[in-house]
mmCIF file of C-alpha atoms in Angstrom:
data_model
loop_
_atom_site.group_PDB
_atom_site.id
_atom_site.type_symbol
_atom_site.label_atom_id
_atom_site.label_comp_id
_atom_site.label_asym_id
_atom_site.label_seq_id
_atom_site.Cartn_x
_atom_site.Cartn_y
_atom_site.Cartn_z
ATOM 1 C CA UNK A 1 0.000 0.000 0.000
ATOM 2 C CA UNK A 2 1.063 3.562 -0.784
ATOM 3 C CA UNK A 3 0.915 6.372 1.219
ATOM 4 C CA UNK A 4 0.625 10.232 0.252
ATOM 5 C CA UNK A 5 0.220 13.457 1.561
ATOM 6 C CA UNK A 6 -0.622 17.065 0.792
ATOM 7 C CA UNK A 7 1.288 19.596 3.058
ATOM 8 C CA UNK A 8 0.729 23.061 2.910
ATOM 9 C CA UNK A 9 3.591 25.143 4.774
ATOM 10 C CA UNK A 10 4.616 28.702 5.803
ATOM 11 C CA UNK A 11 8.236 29.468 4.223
ATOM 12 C CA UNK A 12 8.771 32.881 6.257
ATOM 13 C CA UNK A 13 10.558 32.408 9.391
ATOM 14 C CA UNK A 14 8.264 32.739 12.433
ATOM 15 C CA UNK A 15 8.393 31.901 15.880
ATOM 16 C CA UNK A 16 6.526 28.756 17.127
ATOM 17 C CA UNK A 17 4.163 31.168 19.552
ATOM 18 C CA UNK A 18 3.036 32.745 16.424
ATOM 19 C CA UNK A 19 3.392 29.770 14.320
ATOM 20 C CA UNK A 20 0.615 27.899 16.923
ATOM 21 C CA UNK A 21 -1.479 30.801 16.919
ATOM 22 C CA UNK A 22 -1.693 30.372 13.029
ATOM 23 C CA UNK A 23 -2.871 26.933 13.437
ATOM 24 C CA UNK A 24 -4.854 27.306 16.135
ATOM 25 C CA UNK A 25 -6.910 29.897 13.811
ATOM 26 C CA UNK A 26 -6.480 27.018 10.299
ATOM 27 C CA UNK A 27 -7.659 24.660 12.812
ATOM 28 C CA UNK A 28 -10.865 26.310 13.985
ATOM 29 C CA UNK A 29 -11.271 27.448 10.663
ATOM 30 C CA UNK A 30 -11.384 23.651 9.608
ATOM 31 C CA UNK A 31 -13.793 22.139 12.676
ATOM 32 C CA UNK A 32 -15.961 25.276 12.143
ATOM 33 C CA UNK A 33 -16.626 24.072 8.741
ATOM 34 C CA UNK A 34 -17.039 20.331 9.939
ATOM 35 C CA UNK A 35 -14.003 19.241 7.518
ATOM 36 C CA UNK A 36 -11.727 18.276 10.593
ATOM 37 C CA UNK A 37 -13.267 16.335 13.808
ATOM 38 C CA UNK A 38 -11.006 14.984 16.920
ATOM 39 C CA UNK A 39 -10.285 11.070 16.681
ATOM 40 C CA UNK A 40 -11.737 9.755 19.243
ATOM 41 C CA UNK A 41 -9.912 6.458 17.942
ATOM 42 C CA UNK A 42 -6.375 7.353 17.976
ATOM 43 C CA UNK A 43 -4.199 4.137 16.904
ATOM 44 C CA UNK A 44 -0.487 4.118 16.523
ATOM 45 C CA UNK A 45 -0.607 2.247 13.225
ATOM 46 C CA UNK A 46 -4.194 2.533 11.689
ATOM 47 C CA UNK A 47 -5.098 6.488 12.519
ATOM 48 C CA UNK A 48 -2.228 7.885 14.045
ATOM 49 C CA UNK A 49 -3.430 11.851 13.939
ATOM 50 C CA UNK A 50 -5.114 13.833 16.378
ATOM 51 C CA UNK A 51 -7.414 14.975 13.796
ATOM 52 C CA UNK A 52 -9.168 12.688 11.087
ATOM 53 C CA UNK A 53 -11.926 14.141 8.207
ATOM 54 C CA UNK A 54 -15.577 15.945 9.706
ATOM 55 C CA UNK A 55 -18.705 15.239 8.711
ATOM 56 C CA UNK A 56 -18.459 18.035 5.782
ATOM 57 C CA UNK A 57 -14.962 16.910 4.382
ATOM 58 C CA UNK A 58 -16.379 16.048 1.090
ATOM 59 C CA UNK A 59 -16.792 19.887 1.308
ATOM 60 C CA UNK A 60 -12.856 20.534 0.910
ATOM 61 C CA UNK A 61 -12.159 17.846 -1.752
ATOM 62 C CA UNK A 62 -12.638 17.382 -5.227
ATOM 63 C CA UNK A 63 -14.926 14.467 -6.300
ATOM 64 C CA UNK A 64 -13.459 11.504 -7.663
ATOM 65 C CA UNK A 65 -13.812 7.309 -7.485
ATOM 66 C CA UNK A 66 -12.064 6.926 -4.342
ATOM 67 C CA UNK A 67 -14.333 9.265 -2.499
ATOM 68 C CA UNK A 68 -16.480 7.020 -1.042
ATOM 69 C CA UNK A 69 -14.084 4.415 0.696
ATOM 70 C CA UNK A 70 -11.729 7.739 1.844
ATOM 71 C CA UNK A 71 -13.195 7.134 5.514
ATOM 72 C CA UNK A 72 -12.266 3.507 5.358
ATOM 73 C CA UNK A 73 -8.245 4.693 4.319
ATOM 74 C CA UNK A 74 -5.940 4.101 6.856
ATOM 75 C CA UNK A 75 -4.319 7.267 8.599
ATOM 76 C CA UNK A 76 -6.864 9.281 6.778
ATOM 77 C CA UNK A 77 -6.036 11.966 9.630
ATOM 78 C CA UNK A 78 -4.240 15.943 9.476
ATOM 79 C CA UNK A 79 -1.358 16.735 11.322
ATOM 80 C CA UNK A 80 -0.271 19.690 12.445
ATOM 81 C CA UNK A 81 3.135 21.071 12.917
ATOM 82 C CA UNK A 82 4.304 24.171 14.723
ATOM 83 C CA UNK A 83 7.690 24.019 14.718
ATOM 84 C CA UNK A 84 10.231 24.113 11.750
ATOM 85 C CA UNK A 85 10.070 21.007 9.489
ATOM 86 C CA UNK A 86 11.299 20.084 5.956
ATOM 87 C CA UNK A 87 8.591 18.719 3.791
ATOM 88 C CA UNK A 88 10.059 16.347 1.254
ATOM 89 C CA UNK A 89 8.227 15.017 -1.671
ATOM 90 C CA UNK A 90 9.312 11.435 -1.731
ATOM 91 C CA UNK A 91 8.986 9.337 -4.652
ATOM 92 C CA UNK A 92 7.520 12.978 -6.311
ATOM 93 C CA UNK A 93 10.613 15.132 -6.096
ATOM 94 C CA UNK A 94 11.718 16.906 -9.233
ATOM 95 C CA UNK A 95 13.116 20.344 -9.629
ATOM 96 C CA UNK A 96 10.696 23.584 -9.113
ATOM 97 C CA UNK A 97 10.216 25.450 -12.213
ATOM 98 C CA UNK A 98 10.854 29.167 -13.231
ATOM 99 C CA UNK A 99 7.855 31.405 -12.397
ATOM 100 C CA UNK A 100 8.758 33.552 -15.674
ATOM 101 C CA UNK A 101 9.432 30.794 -18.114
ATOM 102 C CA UNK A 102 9.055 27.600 -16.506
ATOM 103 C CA UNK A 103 12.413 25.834 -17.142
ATOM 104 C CA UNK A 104 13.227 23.395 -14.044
ATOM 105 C CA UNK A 105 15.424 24.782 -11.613
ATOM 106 C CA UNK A 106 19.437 25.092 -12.275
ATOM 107 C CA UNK A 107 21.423 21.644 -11.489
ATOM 108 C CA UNK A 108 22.289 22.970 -8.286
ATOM 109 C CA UNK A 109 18.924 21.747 -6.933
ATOM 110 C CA UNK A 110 20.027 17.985 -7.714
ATOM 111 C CA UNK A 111 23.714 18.369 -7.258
ATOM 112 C CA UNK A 112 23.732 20.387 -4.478
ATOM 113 C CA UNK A 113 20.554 19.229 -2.942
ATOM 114 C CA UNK A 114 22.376 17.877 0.249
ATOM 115 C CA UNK A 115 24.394 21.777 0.695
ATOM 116 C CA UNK A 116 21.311 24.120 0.328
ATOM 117 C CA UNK A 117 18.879 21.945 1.857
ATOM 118 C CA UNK A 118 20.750 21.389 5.349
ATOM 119 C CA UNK A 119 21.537 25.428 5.411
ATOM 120 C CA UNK A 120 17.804 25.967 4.319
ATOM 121 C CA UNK A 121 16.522 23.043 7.578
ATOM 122 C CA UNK A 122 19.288 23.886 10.218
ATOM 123 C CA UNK A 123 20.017 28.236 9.452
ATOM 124 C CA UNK A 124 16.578 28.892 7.700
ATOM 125 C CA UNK A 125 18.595 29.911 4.993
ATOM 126 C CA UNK A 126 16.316 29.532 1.539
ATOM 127 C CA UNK A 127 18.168 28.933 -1.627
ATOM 128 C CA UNK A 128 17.842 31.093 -4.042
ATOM 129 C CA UNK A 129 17.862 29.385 -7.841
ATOM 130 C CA UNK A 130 18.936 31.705 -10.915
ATOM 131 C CA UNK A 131 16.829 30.118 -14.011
ATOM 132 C CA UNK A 132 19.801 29.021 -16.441
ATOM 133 C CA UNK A 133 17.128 29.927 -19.364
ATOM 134 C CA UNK A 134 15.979 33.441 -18.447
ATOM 135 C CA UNK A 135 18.352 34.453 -15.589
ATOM 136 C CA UNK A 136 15.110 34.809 -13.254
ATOM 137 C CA UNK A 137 15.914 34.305 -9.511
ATOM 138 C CA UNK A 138 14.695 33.572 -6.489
ATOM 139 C CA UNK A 139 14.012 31.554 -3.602
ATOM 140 C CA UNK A 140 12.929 27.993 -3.750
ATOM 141 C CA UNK A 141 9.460 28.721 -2.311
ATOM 142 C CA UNK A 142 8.888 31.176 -4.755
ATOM 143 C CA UNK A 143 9.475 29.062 -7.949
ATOM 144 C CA UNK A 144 6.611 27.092 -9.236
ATOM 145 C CA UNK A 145 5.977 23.485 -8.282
ATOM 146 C CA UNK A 146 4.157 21.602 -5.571
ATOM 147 C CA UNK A 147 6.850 18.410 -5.436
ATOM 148 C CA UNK A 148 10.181 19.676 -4.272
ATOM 149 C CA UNK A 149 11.417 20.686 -0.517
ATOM 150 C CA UNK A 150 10.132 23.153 1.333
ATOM 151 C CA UNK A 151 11.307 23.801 5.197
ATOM 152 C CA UNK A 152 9.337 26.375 6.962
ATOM 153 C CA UNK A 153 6.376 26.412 9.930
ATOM 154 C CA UNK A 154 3.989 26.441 10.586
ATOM 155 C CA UNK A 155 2.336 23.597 8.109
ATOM 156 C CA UNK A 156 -0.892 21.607 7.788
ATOM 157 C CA UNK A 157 -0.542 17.977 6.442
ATOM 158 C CA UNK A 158 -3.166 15.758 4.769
ATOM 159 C CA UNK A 159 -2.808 11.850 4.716
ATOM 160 C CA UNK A 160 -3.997 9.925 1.875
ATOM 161 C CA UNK A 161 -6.662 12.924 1.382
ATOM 162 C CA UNK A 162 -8.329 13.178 -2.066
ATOM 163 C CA UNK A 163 -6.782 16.099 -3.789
ATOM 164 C CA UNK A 164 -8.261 19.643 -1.723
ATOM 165 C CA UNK A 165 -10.505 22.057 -3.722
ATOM 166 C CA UNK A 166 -7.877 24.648 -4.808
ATOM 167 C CA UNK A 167 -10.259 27.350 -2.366
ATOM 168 C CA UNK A 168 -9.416 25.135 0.367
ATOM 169 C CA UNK A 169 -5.855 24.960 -0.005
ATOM 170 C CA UNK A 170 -5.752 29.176 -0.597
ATOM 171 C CA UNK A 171 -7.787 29.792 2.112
ATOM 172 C CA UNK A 172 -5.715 27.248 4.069
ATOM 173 C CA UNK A 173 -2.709 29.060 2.832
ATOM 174 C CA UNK A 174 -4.070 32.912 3.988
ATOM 175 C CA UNK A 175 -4.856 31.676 7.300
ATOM 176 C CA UNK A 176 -1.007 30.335 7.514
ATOM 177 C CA UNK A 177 -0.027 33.916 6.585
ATOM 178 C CA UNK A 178 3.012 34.958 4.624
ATOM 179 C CA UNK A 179 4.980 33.229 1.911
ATOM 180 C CA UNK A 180 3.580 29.920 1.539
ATOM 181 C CA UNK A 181 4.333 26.837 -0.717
ATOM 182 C CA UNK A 182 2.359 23.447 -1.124
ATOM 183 C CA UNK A 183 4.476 19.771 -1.038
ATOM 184 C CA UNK A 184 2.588 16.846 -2.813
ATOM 185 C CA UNK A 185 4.380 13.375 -0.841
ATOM 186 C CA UNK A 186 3.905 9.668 -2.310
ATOM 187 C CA UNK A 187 6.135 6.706 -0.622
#
């Protein structure tokens, strides 16, 4: 069996007082609108998460086959994380793109991807990525992709959701404030 996830995570540096004040409001936002309810059934292996989907989460997602045995899916539940985390993609990763012409990121993202990424977790350092096409640059959480690292707090993680309704994952995203980037996980 495979496992995925959807994370959605703040990339400006915050502290984690501020950080769980941001998911205290995502949070509320969610049970408010029945798409998150506490597990009452919390089990190491088979729902792990504090959280699991609401009576409305149908609400958040979009429709598809699998919609009607998502209850049934093992650690169905959302996590969430107030303190700085890196958010890997797995079996998904692949170079972010250019925002102004959508070439994949420089080599440096592969061949240095050990360098940047441990200054990025351990000295909240972003890398910044030149585009070797149109000489764009910027950070990594501002080029365009949802299946490369991103390190940042606070963040909001779905497992094995159906794909969120893209309103969901903005509004998600607004509540989180600031610069904020999306990682899609498979194992």
């Amino acid at each position: 069996m495979s496992e995925h996830s959807v994370t959605v995570v703040r990339l400006d540096r915050i502290d984690e007082a501020a950080a769980a004040f941001a998911l205290d409001v995502a949070r509320r936002w969610m049970l408010d609108r029945a798409i998150i309810t506490v597990n009452t059934k919390t089990d190491e292996l088979w729902h792990p998460s504090v959280w699991v989907p609401g009576a409305e989460f149908a609400d958040a997602v979009e429709p598809g086959p699998w919609l009607s045995g998502f209850l049934t899916t093992a650690n169905n539940g959302v996590d969430f994380t107030a303190a700085c985390d890196a958010f890997h993609p797995a079996g998904n990763d692949e170079p972010p793109a250019c925002r102004q012409c959508s070439t994949p990121a420089e080599g440096a993202y592969e061949e240095a991807y050990g360098d940047w990424a441990t200054r990025w977790f351990e000295h909240r350092i972003e890398p910044v990525f030149t585009c070797r096409a149109c000489g764009w640059s910027g950070p990594a959480g501002d080029w365009i992709g949802e299946f490369s690292l991103l390190i940042g707090a606070p963040a909001i993680t779905f497992n094995n959701w159906p794909n969120l309704r893209a309103d969901v994952t903005n509004a998600l995203r607004d509540l989180l404030g600031g610069r904020t980037g999306v990682v899609r996980c498979h194992l």
